[in-house]
mmCIF file of C-alpha atoms and ligand atoms in Angstrom:
data_model
loop_
_atom_site.group_PDB
_atom_site.id
_atom_site.type_symbol
_atom_site.label_atom_id
_atom_site.label_comp_id
_atom_site.label_asym_id
_atom_site.label_seq_id
_atom_site.Cartn_x
_atom_site.Cartn_y
_atom_site.Cartn_z
ATOM 1 C CA SER A 1 108.979 -236.489 -3.332
ATOM 2 C CA ASP A 2 112.766 -237.576 -3.343
ATOM 3 C CA TYR A 3 113.224 -239.841 -0.059
ATOM 4 C CA SER A 4 116.893 -240.895 -1.197
ATOM 5 C CA GLN A 5 119.471 -239.393 1.039
ATOM 6 C CA GLU A 6 117.592 -238.792 4.924
ATOM 7 C CA PRO A 7 120.223 -238.846 7.410
ATOM 8 C CA PRO A 8 120.993 -241.092 9.494
ATOM 9 C CA ARG A 9 118.554 -242.525 12.561
ATOM 10 C CA HIS A 10 118.837 -243.870 16.244
ATOM 11 C CA PRO A 11 117.154 -247.400 16.090
ATOM 12 C CA CYS A 12 115.297 -246.845 19.808
ATOM 13 C CA LEU A 13 112.770 -244.489 17.587
ATOM 14 C CA LYS A 14 108.936 -245.090 17.547
ATOM 15 C CA ILE A 15 108.267 -244.540 13.960
ATOM 16 C CA ASN A 16 104.993 -242.522 13.107
ATOM 17 C CA SER A 17 105.149 -242.386 9.529
ATOM 18 C CA LYS A 18 108.567 -242.980 7.157
ATOM 19 C CA ASP A 19 108.186 -240.650 4.319
ATOM 20 C CA PRO A 20 107.966 -237.644 6.007
ATOM 21 C CA PHE A 21 110.296 -239.024 8.825
ATOM 22 C CA ASN A 22 107.587 -239.072 12.018
ATOM 23 C CA ALA A 23 109.725 -240.157 15.586
ATOM 24 C CA GLU A 24 109.624 -240.025 18.732
ATOM 25 C CA PRO A 25 111.659 -241.775 21.462
ATOM 26 C CA PRO A 26 109.912 -244.700 24.098
ATOM 27 C CA ARG A 27 108.646 -242.838 26.874
ATOM 28 C CA SER A 28 111.671 -244.277 29.445
ATOM 29 C CA ALA A 29 114.186 -242.878 27.163
ATOM 30 C CA LEU A 30 112.542 -239.001 27.037
ATOM 31 C CA ILE A 31 112.800 -238.662 30.655
ATOM 32 C CA SER A 32 116.010 -240.519 31.570
ATOM 33 C CA SER A 33 117.856 -236.349 31.133
ATOM 34 C CA TYR A 34 116.614 -233.118 31.835
ATOM 35 C CA VAL A 35 118.330 -232.197 28.170
ATOM 36 C CA THR A 36 116.701 -234.351 25.665
ATOM 37 C CA PRO A 37 119.789 -235.885 23.716
ATOM 38 C CA VAL A 38 119.532 -235.254 19.801
ATOM 39 C CA ASP A 39 119.312 -238.324 18.677
ATOM 40 C CA PHE A 40 116.005 -239.189 21.486
ATOM 41 C CA PHE A 41 113.984 -236.042 20.116
ATOM 42 C CA TYR A 42 111.260 -236.000 18.482
ATOM 43 C CA LYS A 43 112.054 -235.725 14.757
ATOM 44 C CA ARG A 44 108.835 -233.862 12.931
ATOM 45 C CA ASN A 45 108.939 -233.562 9.471
ATOM 46 C CA HIS A 46 106.596 -232.437 6.107
ATOM 47 C CA GLY A 47 109.141 -233.736 3.654
ATOM 48 C CA PRO A 48 112.559 -234.288 2.789
ATOM 49 C CA ILE A 49 115.448 -233.109 4.715
ATOM 50 C CA PRO A 50 116.861 -230.480 2.957
ATOM 51 C CA ILE A 51 120.319 -231.334 2.109
ATOM 52 C CA VAL A 52 122.676 -227.398 2.417
ATOM 53 C CA ASP A 53 126.304 -229.002 0.978
ATOM 54 C CA ASP A 54 128.118 -225.602 0.680
ATOM 55 C CA ILE A 55 128.120 -223.729 4.405
ATOM 56 C CA GLU A 56 129.877 -220.970 3.032
ATOM 57 C CA ARG A 57 127.586 -220.350 0.413
ATOM 58 C CA TYR A 58 124.252 -220.658 1.857
ATOM 59 C CA CYS A 59 122.533 -217.587 3.754
ATOM 60 C CA VAL A 60 119.594 -215.981 4.796
ATOM 61 C CA SER A 61 117.875 -213.153 3.076
ATOM 62 C CA ILE A 62 116.109 -210.477 4.730
ATOM 63 C CA SER A 63 113.447 -208.243 3.148
ATOM 64 C CA GLY A 64 110.115 -207.156 2.959
ATOM 65 C CA LEU A 65 109.020 -203.818 5.091
ATOM 66 C CA VAL A 66 112.570 -203.209 5.791
ATOM 67 C CA GLU A 67 114.984 -199.980 5.632
ATOM 68 C CA ASN A 68 117.648 -202.069 4.425
ATOM 69 C CA PRO A 69 117.683 -205.714 3.340
ATOM 70 C CA LYS A 70 120.121 -208.137 3.920
ATOM 71 C CA GLU A 71 121.809 -211.382 2.797
ATOM 72 C CA LEU A 72 123.615 -212.689 6.342
ATOM 73 C CA PHE A 73 125.680 -215.675 5.647
ATOM 74 C CA MET A 74 126.515 -217.683 8.680
ATOM 75 C CA LYS A 75 129.860 -216.059 9.345
ATOM 76 C CA ASP A 76 127.018 -212.625 9.806
ATOM 77 C CA ILE A 77 125.226 -214.435 11.666
ATOM 78 C CA ARG A 78 128.031 -216.079 14.234
ATOM 79 C CA MET A 79 129.145 -212.086 14.494
ATOM 80 C CA LEU A 80 126.337 -211.463 16.822
ATOM 81 C CA PRO A 81 125.855 -212.419 20.584
ATOM 82 C CA LYS A 82 125.282 -216.399 21.132
ATOM 83 C CA TYR A 83 122.655 -217.195 23.598
ATOM 84 C CA ASP A 84 122.227 -221.137 25.248
ATOM 85 C CA VAL A 85 118.650 -221.343 24.999
ATOM 86 C CA ALA A 86 116.925 -224.084 26.921
ATOM 87 C CA ALA A 87 113.553 -224.401 25.292
ATOM 88 C CA THR A 88 111.583 -227.686 25.717
ATOM 89 C CA LEU A 89 109.688 -228.004 21.947
ATOM 90 C CA GLN A 90 106.523 -229.440 21.784
ATOM 91 C CA CYS A 91 104.246 -230.699 18.995
ATOM 92 C CA ALA A 92 101.280 -229.508 18.563
ATOM 93 C CA GLY A 93 100.074 -233.173 17.619
ATOM 94 C CA ASN A 94 101.092 -234.706 20.556
ATOM 95 C CA ARG A 95 99.398 -237.107 22.458
ATOM 96 C CA ARG A 96 96.947 -237.475 19.549
ATOM 97 C CA THR A 97 96.662 -241.201 19.196
ATOM 98 C CA ALA A 98 94.719 -240.925 22.434
ATOM 99 C CA MET A 99 92.126 -237.945 21.015
ATOM 100 C CA SER A 100 91.585 -240.828 18.240
ATOM 101 C CA GLU A 101 90.156 -242.834 20.821
ATOM 102 C CA THR A 102 86.523 -241.217 21.670
ATOM 103 C CA ARG A 103 86.757 -240.025 18.113
ATOM 104 C CA LYS A 104 88.563 -240.210 15.050
ATOM 105 C CA VAL A 105 90.806 -237.338 14.305
ATOM 106 C CA LYS A 106 93.282 -236.255 11.306
ATOM 107 C CA GLY A 107 97.145 -236.490 11.321
ATOM 108 C CA VAL A 108 100.029 -238.348 12.444
ATOM 109 C CA GLY A 109 99.640 -240.302 15.160
ATOM 110 C CA TRP A 110 102.042 -239.781 18.312
ATOM 111 C CA ASP A 111 102.162 -241.201 22.231
ATOM 112 C CA VAL A 112 103.344 -238.705 24.782
ATOM 113 C CA SER A 113 106.567 -238.578 23.253
ATOM 114 C CA ALA A 114 106.368 -235.730 20.244
ATOM 115 C CA ILE A 115 108.571 -233.282 22.756
ATOM 116 C CA GLY A 116 111.757 -232.686 23.934
ATOM 117 C CA ASN A 117 113.848 -230.013 25.981
ATOM 118 C CA ALA A 118 116.926 -228.917 24.281
ATOM 119 C CA VAL A 119 119.832 -225.971 24.987
ATOM 120 C CA TRP A 120 119.904 -224.341 21.300
ATOM 121 C CA GLY A 121 122.757 -221.773 20.301
ATOM 122 C CA GLY A 122 122.433 -219.491 18.294
ATOM 123 C CA ALA A 123 121.648 -215.411 17.220
ATOM 124 C CA LYS A 124 118.485 -213.518 19.165
ATOM 125 C CA LEU A 125 116.469 -212.442 16.476
ATOM 126 C CA ALA A 126 115.831 -209.321 17.578
ATOM 127 C CA ASP A 127 119.187 -208.563 17.340
ATOM 128 C CA VAL A 128 118.976 -209.926 13.837
ATOM 129 C CA LEU A 129 116.432 -207.818 13.149
ATOM 130 C CA GLU A 130 117.900 -204.537 14.065
ATOM 131 C CA LEU A 131 120.717 -205.371 11.007
ATOM 132 C CA VAL A 132 117.742 -204.398 8.712
ATOM 133 C CA GLY A 133 116.764 -201.344 10.684
ATOM 134 C CA ILE A 134 114.765 -202.402 12.823
ATOM 135 C CA SER A 135 115.171 -201.101 16.716
ATOM 136 C CA LYS A 136 113.987 -203.471 19.296
ATOM 137 C CA LEU A 137 110.252 -203.522 21.023
ATOM 138 C CA THR A 138 109.285 -202.427 17.384
ATOM 139 C CA SER A 139 105.631 -203.247 17.234
ATOM 140 C CA THR A 140 104.706 -202.128 13.808
ATOM 141 C CA THR A 141 107.539 -200.881 11.314
ATOM 142 C CA GLN A 142 106.998 -197.313 9.932
ATOM 143 C CA SER A 143 105.676 -199.198 6.925
ATOM 144 C CA GLY A 144 103.237 -200.923 8.121
ATOM 145 C CA GLY A 145 105.142 -204.500 8.840
ATOM 146 C CA LYS A 146 103.305 -206.035 11.655
ATOM 147 C CA HIS A 147 104.338 -209.522 11.431
ATOM 148 C CA VAL A 148 107.719 -211.674 10.960
ATOM 149 C CA GLU A 149 107.330 -214.523 8.069
ATOM 150 C CA PHE A 150 109.830 -217.475 7.758
ATOM 151 C CA VAL A 151 110.147 -219.688 4.882
ATOM 152 C CA SER A 152 112.312 -222.581 4.917
ATOM 153 C CA ILE A 153 113.783 -224.502 2.248
ATOM 154 C CA ASP A 154 112.109 -227.751 2.256
ATOM 155 C CA LYS A 155 109.047 -228.784 -0.114
ATOM 156 C CA CYS A 156 105.874 -230.336 1.291
ATOM 157 C CA LYS A 157 102.789 -231.509 -0.463
ATOM 158 C CA GLU A 158 100.372 -229.424 1.698
ATOM 159 C CA GLU A 159 102.416 -226.268 0.094
ATOM 160 C CA ASN A 160 101.696 -227.734 -3.308
ATOM 161 C CA GLY A 161 105.794 -228.868 -3.626
ATOM 162 C CA GLY A 162 106.680 -225.015 -1.750
ATOM 163 C CA PRO A 163 108.091 -224.818 1.373
ATOM 164 C CA TYR A 164 106.523 -224.923 4.694
ATOM 165 C CA LYS A 165 106.424 -221.174 6.248
ATOM 166 C CA ALA A 166 105.297 -219.446 9.119
ATOM 167 C CA SER A 167 105.033 -216.167 11.295
ATOM 168 C CA ILE A 168 105.151 -214.731 14.384
ATOM 169 C CA PRO A 169 104.453 -211.132 16.092
ATOM 170 C CA LEU A 170 107.015 -208.471 15.008
ATOM 171 C CA SER A 171 106.364 -207.429 18.971
ATOM 172 C CA GLN A 172 108.079 -210.955 19.489
ATOM 173 C CA ALA A 173 110.559 -211.214 17.507
ATOM 174 C CA THR A 174 111.813 -207.955 18.635
ATOM 175 C CA ASN A 175 111.476 -208.453 22.772
ATOM 176 C CA PRO A 176 115.110 -209.433 23.533
ATOM 177 C CA GLU A 177 113.124 -211.056 26.482
ATOM 178 C CA ALA A 178 111.185 -213.621 23.989
ATOM 179 C CA ASP A 179 114.619 -215.472 23.252
ATOM 180 C CA VAL A 180 113.478 -216.071 19.741
ATOM 181 C CA LEU A 181 116.415 -217.208 18.076
ATOM 182 C CA LEU A 182 118.292 -217.826 15.349
ATOM 183 C CA ALA A 183 119.531 -221.513 16.246
ATOM 184 C CA TYR A 184 122.724 -223.069 14.892
ATOM 185 C CA GLU A 185 123.600 -225.708 17.534
ATOM 186 C CA MET A 186 121.709 -227.530 19.766
ATOM 187 C CA ASN A 187 123.368 -229.017 22.498
ATOM 188 C CA GLY A 188 126.315 -227.136 22.556
ATOM 189 C CA GLU A 189 126.874 -229.689 18.943
ATOM 190 C CA THR A 190 125.823 -227.850 15.060
ATOM 191 C CA LEU A 191 122.693 -228.289 14.251
ATOM 192 C CA ASN A 192 121.744 -231.645 12.786
ATOM 193 C CA ARG A 193 120.150 -232.224 9.088
ATOM 194 C CA ASP A 194 116.838 -233.504 10.997
ATOM 195 C CA HIS A 195 116.507 -230.855 13.176
ATOM 196 C CA GLY A 196 117.261 -227.733 10.484
ATOM 197 C CA TYR A 197 121.037 -227.676 9.365
ATOM 198 C CA PRO A 198 122.277 -225.041 9.004
ATOM 199 C CA LEU A 199 120.130 -222.941 10.947
ATOM 200 C CA ARG A 200 116.367 -222.780 12.291
ATOM 201 C CA VAL A 201 114.105 -220.736 14.295
ATOM 202 C CA ILE A 202 113.028 -221.440 17.577
ATOM 203 C CA VAL A 203 110.306 -219.406 19.539
ATOM 204 C CA PRO A 204 110.305 -220.781 22.908
ATOM 205 C CA GLY A 205 106.589 -221.307 24.573
ATOM 206 C CA VAL A 206 105.262 -221.658 21.168
ATOM 207 C CA ILE A 207 103.835 -224.971 19.533
ATOM 208 C CA GLY A 208 106.653 -226.168 17.868
ATOM 209 C CA ALA A 209 105.591 -225.770 14.207
ATOM 210 C CA ARG A 210 106.242 -221.771 14.348
ATOM 211 C CA SER A 211 109.871 -223.264 14.759
ATOM 212 C CA VAL A 212 111.069 -223.234 11.392
ATOM 213 C CA LYS A 213 113.472 -225.418 10.430
ATOM 214 C CA TRP A 214 115.985 -225.022 7.313
ATOM 215 C CA LEU A 215 115.487 -221.113 7.381
ATOM 216 C CA ASP A 216 115.818 -219.683 3.629
ATOM 217 C CA SER A 217 114.371 -216.234 4.098
ATOM 218 C CA ILE A 218 112.762 -213.814 6.686
ATOM 219 C CA SER A 219 110.403 -211.531 5.465
ATOM 220 C CA VAL A 220 108.503 -207.976 7.470
ATOM 221 C CA VAL A 221 104.855 -208.505 6.597
ATOM 222 C CA THR A 222 101.570 -206.410 7.263
ATOM 223 C CA GLU A 223 99.406 -210.056 7.005
ATOM 224 C CA GLU A 224 99.745 -213.219 9.457
ATOM 225 C CA CYS A 225 101.742 -215.406 6.825
ATOM 226 C CA GLN A 226 98.937 -217.022 4.449
ATOM 227 C CA GLY A 227 100.956 -220.824 4.693
ATOM 228 C CA PHE A 228 99.249 -223.603 4.815
ATOM 229 C CA PHE A 229 100.504 -224.318 7.729
ATOM 230 C CA MET A 230 99.390 -220.828 9.945
ATOM 231 C CA GLN A 231 95.982 -220.471 7.854
ATOM 232 C CA LYS A 232 93.969 -224.583 7.419
ATOM 233 C CA ASP A 233 96.134 -226.177 10.085
ATOM 234 C CA TYR A 234 97.386 -225.938 14.333
ATOM 235 C CA LYS A 235 93.895 -224.321 14.693
ATOM 236 C CA MET A 236 92.290 -225.314 18.100
ATOM 237 C CA PHE A 237 88.077 -225.768 16.698
ATOM 238 C CA PRO A 238 85.401 -226.646 19.194
ATOM 239 C CA PRO A 239 84.283 -230.674 19.662
ATOM 240 C CA SER A 240 81.304 -229.577 17.670
ATOM 241 C CA VAL A 241 83.859 -228.705 14.020
ATOM 242 C CA ASP A 242 83.910 -231.353 11.677
ATOM 243 C CA TRP A 243 85.035 -231.972 8.483
ATOM 244 C CA ASP A 244 81.330 -230.826 6.663
ATOM 245 C CA ASN A 245 81.450 -227.426 8.690
ATOM 246 C CA ILE A 246 85.016 -226.482 8.733
ATOM 247 C CA ASN A 247 85.564 -222.282 8.419
ATOM 248 C CA TRP A 248 88.896 -222.078 8.478
ATOM 249 C CA SER A 249 89.080 -218.222 8.513
ATOM 250 C CA THR A 250 87.275 -218.325 11.591
ATOM 251 C CA ARG A 251 90.221 -219.242 14.110
ATOM 252 C CA ARG A 252 93.440 -217.928 14.788
ATOM 253 C CA ALA A 253 97.099 -219.857 14.204
ATOM 254 C CA GLN A 254 97.912 -221.091 18.103
ATOM 255 C CA MET A 255 100.768 -219.834 19.434
ATOM 256 C CA ASP A 256 101.313 -220.638 22.780
ATOM 257 C CA PHE A 257 101.064 -224.438 24.100
ATOM 258 C CA PRO A 258 98.434 -225.137 26.835
ATOM 259 C CA VAL A 259 100.027 -226.868 30.232
ATOM 260 C CA GLN A 260 100.657 -230.213 29.700
ATOM 261 C CA SER A 261 102.263 -233.219 31.544
ATOM 262 C CA ALA A 262 102.596 -237.290 30.871
ATOM 263 C CA ILE A 263 103.435 -240.362 33.200
ATOM 264 C CA CYS A 264 106.744 -241.801 30.948
ATOM 265 C CA SER A 265 107.463 -244.897 33.982
ATOM 266 C CA LEU A 266 104.738 -246.561 32.694
ATOM 267 C CA GLU A 267 103.026 -247.383 29.641
ATOM 268 C CA ASP A 268 99.644 -247.548 28.880
ATOM 269 C CA VAL A 269 99.187 -250.760 30.350
ATOM 270 C CA SER A 270 102.080 -251.895 32.687
ATOM 271 C CA ALA A 271 102.053 -254.913 35.052
ATOM 272 C CA ILE A 272 103.764 -254.854 38.008
ATOM 273 C CA LYS A 273 104.680 -256.479 40.901
ATOM 274 C CA PRO A 274 103.330 -255.004 44.397
ATOM 275 C CA GLY A 275 104.951 -252.502 46.524
ATOM 276 C CA LYS A 276 107.175 -249.542 45.970
ATOM 277 C CA ILE A 277 106.539 -247.706 41.943
ATOM 278 C CA LYS A 278 107.980 -244.659 40.889
ATOM 279 C CA VAL A 279 106.028 -242.069 38.729
ATOM 280 C CA SER A 280 107.726 -239.733 36.459
ATOM 281 C CA GLY A 281 107.635 -238.008 33.963
ATOM 282 C CA TYR A 282 107.349 -234.124 32.684
ATOM 283 C CA ALA A 283 105.146 -230.926 32.857
ATOM 284 C CA ALA A 284 105.586 -227.717 30.314
ATOM 285 C CA SER A 285 103.722 -224.392 29.653
ATOM 286 C CA GLY A 286 103.495 -222.544 27.023
ATOM 287 C CA GLY A 287 103.909 -218.834 26.627
ATOM 288 C CA GLY A 288 107.587 -218.816 29.864
ATOM 289 C CA ARG A 289 104.388 -220.127 32.445
ATOM 290 C CA GLY A 290 106.369 -222.181 34.620
ATOM 291 C CA ILE A 291 105.179 -225.478 36.439
ATOM 292 C CA GLU A 292 103.552 -224.838 39.795
ATOM 293 C CA ARG A 293 102.379 -228.017 40.999
ATOM 294 C CA VAL A 294 102.097 -231.606 39.360
ATOM 295 C CA ASP A 295 99.543 -233.436 40.774
ATOM 296 C CA VAL A 296 99.381 -237.254 40.957
ATOM 297 C CA SER A 297 96.593 -239.790 41.781
ATOM 298 C CA VAL A 298 96.960 -243.291 42.520
ATOM 299 C CA ASP A 299 92.904 -243.847 42.328
ATOM 300 C CA GLY A 300 91.934 -242.628 39.219
ATOM 301 C CA GLY A 301 91.537 -239.158 40.089
ATOM 302 C CA GLN A 302 90.156 -239.472 42.974
ATOM 303 C CA THR A 303 92.336 -237.927 45.532
ATOM 304 C CA TRP A 304 95.598 -236.530 44.378
ATOM 305 C CA MET A 305 99.133 -236.010 45.885
ATOM 306 C CA GLU A 306 101.820 -233.889 44.843
ATOM 307 C CA ALA A 307 105.044 -234.863 43.142
ATOM 308 C CA SER A 308 108.172 -233.672 43.591
ATOM 309 C CA ARG A 309 109.983 -231.346 40.670
ATOM 310 C CA TYR A 310 113.428 -230.444 39.533
ATOM 311 C CA GLN A 311 115.226 -229.568 36.377
ATOM 312 C CA ARG A 312 119.186 -229.326 36.193
ATOM 313 C CA THR A 313 119.637 -231.675 39.657
ATOM 314 C CA GLY A 314 118.310 -232.979 41.711
ATOM 315 C CA ILE A 315 117.436 -229.355 43.215
ATOM 316 C CA PRO A 316 113.639 -228.730 44.215
ATOM 317 C CA TYR A 317 112.699 -226.723 41.143
ATOM 318 C CA ILE A 318 110.283 -223.574 42.050
ATOM 319 C CA ALA A 319 108.354 -221.680 38.644
ATOM 320 C CA GLY A 320 109.894 -218.183 38.313
ATOM 321 C CA ASP A 321 113.239 -218.606 40.717
ATOM 322 C CA ILE A 322 116.388 -217.219 39.308
ATOM 323 C CA SER A 323 117.930 -220.460 38.906
ATOM 324 C CA SER A 324 114.849 -221.800 36.889
ATOM 325 C CA ASP A 325 114.759 -222.226 33.056
ATOM 326 C CA LYS A 326 111.487 -220.184 31.986
ATOM 327 C CA TRP A 327 110.830 -221.786 28.817
ATOM 328 C CA ALA A 328 111.928 -225.581 29.635
ATOM 329 C CA TRP A 329 110.011 -228.377 31.219
ATOM 330 C CA VAL A 330 110.101 -229.818 34.695
ATOM 331 C CA LEU A 331 110.062 -233.815 35.608
ATOM 332 C CA PHE A 332 108.020 -234.635 38.174
ATOM 333 C CA GLU A 333 108.199 -238.126 40.484
ATOM 334 C CA PHE A 334 106.390 -239.655 42.678
ATOM 335 C CA THR A 335 106.874 -243.034 44.738
ATOM 336 C CA VAL A 336 103.440 -244.533 45.881
ATOM 337 C CA ASP A 337 103.131 -248.093 47.125
ATOM 338 C CA VAL A 338 100.582 -249.957 44.942
ATOM 339 C CA MET A 339 99.082 -253.255 46.097
ATOM 340 C CA HIS A 340 95.634 -253.493 43.721
ATOM 341 C CA ASN A 341 94.943 -252.831 40.033
ATOM 342 C CA THR A 342 94.933 -249.545 39.230
ATOM 343 C CA GLU A 343 94.759 -245.952 37.149
ATOM 344 C CA ILE A 344 97.295 -243.288 37.960
ATOM 345 C CA VAL A 345 96.260 -240.198 36.507
ATOM 346 C CA ALA A 346 98.827 -237.169 36.088
ATOM 347 C CA LYS A 347 98.013 -233.769 35.602
ATOM 348 C CA ALA A 348 100.365 -230.279 35.676
ATOM 349 C CA VAL A 349 98.988 -226.691 36.721
ATOM 350 C CA ASP A 350 101.233 -223.590 35.621
ATOM 351 C CA ILE A 351 101.172 -220.471 37.508
ATOM 352 C CA ALA A 352 98.837 -218.477 35.995
ATOM 353 C CA ALA A 353 96.873 -221.427 37.616
ATOM 354 C CA ASN A 354 95.755 -223.070 34.053
ATOM 355 C CA VAL A 355 95.200 -226.688 34.887
ATOM 356 C CA GLN A 356 94.800 -229.811 32.212
ATOM 357 C CA PRO A 357 91.227 -230.951 31.615
ATOM 358 C CA GLU A 358 89.863 -234.113 32.905
ATOM 359 C CA LYS A 359 88.818 -235.268 30.050
ATOM 360 C CA VAL A 360 89.351 -235.168 26.339
ATOM 361 C CA GLN A 361 86.338 -235.406 25.012
ATOM 362 C CA ASP A 362 85.677 -232.050 25.652
ATOM 363 C CA ILE A 363 88.977 -230.709 23.866
ATOM 364 C CA TRP A 364 88.617 -232.922 20.850
ATOM 365 C CA ASN A 365 89.008 -231.459 17.709
ATOM 366 C CA LEU A 366 89.490 -231.880 14.173
ATOM 367 C CA ARG A 367 92.780 -232.413 13.905
ATOM 368 C CA GLY A 368 93.711 -233.827 17.150
ATOM 369 C CA ILE A 369 95.870 -231.072 18.050
ATOM 370 C CA LEU A 370 96.516 -230.269 21.746
ATOM 371 C CA ASN A 371 95.420 -232.877 23.286
ATOM 372 C CA THR A 372 96.256 -231.912 27.577
ATOM 373 C CA SER A 373 93.623 -234.071 28.977
ATOM 374 C CA TRP A 374 95.037 -236.003 32.231
ATOM 375 C CA HIS A 375 97.293 -238.692 31.298
ATOM 376 C CA ARG A 376 95.925 -241.694 32.743
ATOM 377 C CA VAL A 377 98.204 -245.231 32.925
ATOM 378 C CA GLN A 378 97.081 -248.339 33.974
ATOM 379 C CA VAL A 379 98.410 -250.663 36.626
ATOM 380 C CA ARG A 380 97.844 -254.465 36.363
ATOM 381 C CA VAL A 381 99.240 -255.328 39.770
ATOM 382 C CA GLY A 382 100.871 -259.498 39.415
ATOM 383 C CA HIS A 383 101.080 -261.452 42.617
HETATM 384 N N1 MTE B 401 110.160 -226.499 9.736
HETATM 385 C C1 MTE B 401 110.316 -226.869 8.302
HETATM 386 N N2 MTE B 401 110.802 -225.827 7.678
HETATM 387 N N3 MTE B 401 109.500 -228.144 8.059
HETATM 388 C C2 MTE B 401 108.578 -228.807 8.737
HETATM 389 O O1 MTE B 401 108.318 -229.843 8.132
HETATM 390 N N4 MTE B 401 107.719 -228.923 11.105
HETATM 391 C C3 MTE B 401 107.292 -228.390 12.656
HETATM 392 C C4 MTE B 401 108.717 -227.861 12.586
HETATM 393 N N5 MTE B 401 109.691 -226.609 11.589
HETATM 394 C C5 MTE B 401 109.040 -228.372 10.119
HETATM 395 C C6 MTE B 401 109.309 -227.361 10.308
HETATM 396 C C7 MTE B 401 106.649 -228.969 13.403
HETATM 397 S S1 MTE B 401 105.352 -229.355 13.353
HETATM 398 C C8 MTE B 401 107.351 -228.830 15.003
HETATM 399 S S2 MTE B 401 106.889 -229.924 15.510
HETATM 400 C C9 MTE B 401 109.020 -228.668 14.862
HETATM 401 O O2 MTE B 401 109.163 -227.814 13.360
HETATM 402 C C10 MTE B 401 109.675 -230.255 14.697
HETATM 403 O O3 MTE B 401 111.286 -230.306 14.831
HETATM 404 P P1 MTE B 401 111.605 -231.113 15.407
HETATM 405 O O4 MTE B 401 112.292 -231.886 14.513
HETATM 406 O O5 MTE B 401 113.413 -230.238 15.232
HETATM 407 O O6 MTE B 401 111.664 -231.879 16.652
HETATM 408 MO MO1 MO B 402 105.083 -230.112 15.487
#
């Protein structure tokens, strides 16, 4: 593979793998703003970044089980109503490094920053699919189409040099409320090469793996996408399954991400002075489920206190409130006096009362995905 034409990247990023480029921002940079600046947004790739230099000729084909297959140029997509959706993208591998500590897992290592919150601008997939004759809120087409497959123009070794691909159910693709986008902007700027220029899919509330970058084609199909990343990766297995007894076909492709939170104002081990410290971080849940609560403990999880939560400004966040961004993370903050060495812990609860699991061992899985165990950091107090 040719990695000689990669785009420039911010030097603050921590590189977890160079070719393909996988990198995340430092914890403190991640929570310095509600909307993650593009430079600080994690980058997760499976091959070289494709180059699209003739934007006039770039088009997306829409075919498969549709009445009027079409090729859409950027101007056709820009003609549709534009939506700006604040949505958090999280890699299923976020916090994978910590899952390897008890028992080794396979995959690129990540700290807690394989997540970011951006305002994605683009057309709704539901509007795009209307152009090929599929009405809103369709779950099966007359010809039996039930899934929408997205194929990229990149090349990855897991697909034997073929493109990255994924699919979502047609019911989600045609539901305007699901806010699935074909995005050409990120935080008000033209999408950059790392994040999918000129056009990518954004599937809010779902693991990042389904938000296909550098979109080449869309097809309406009967079966879920049979690609590597849907069938042989990004599936959650129980701790009893290892590489010698795995049967991929027994599990569903992971879609929604579970409730998650992490402390970002402190490293795994931080030296501090006795006195007040700020414990802050992010919390998010999948499927549009808001965050009901974030609990913080300063005694290793024996007693808990509730952190304050906010999105855009200092206005307290209330899940489900019309002024809140339903697909976006919330930041939390809690100030506490710490006089002795201790362990600080965070766990979030979503509006369906789902809670993060206590121990990583209980959710250990061979691919190291969805580590949502209580996030723990150690503080060492120097006098
Ligand atoms: N799309 C393509 N074409 N190729 C990829 O490697 N990686 C996926 C997804 N879409 C990927 C892709 C994964 S696993 C994640 S987590 C997100 O893109 C990361 O998006 P980002 O790099 O914009 O943060
Ligand atoms: Mo990912």
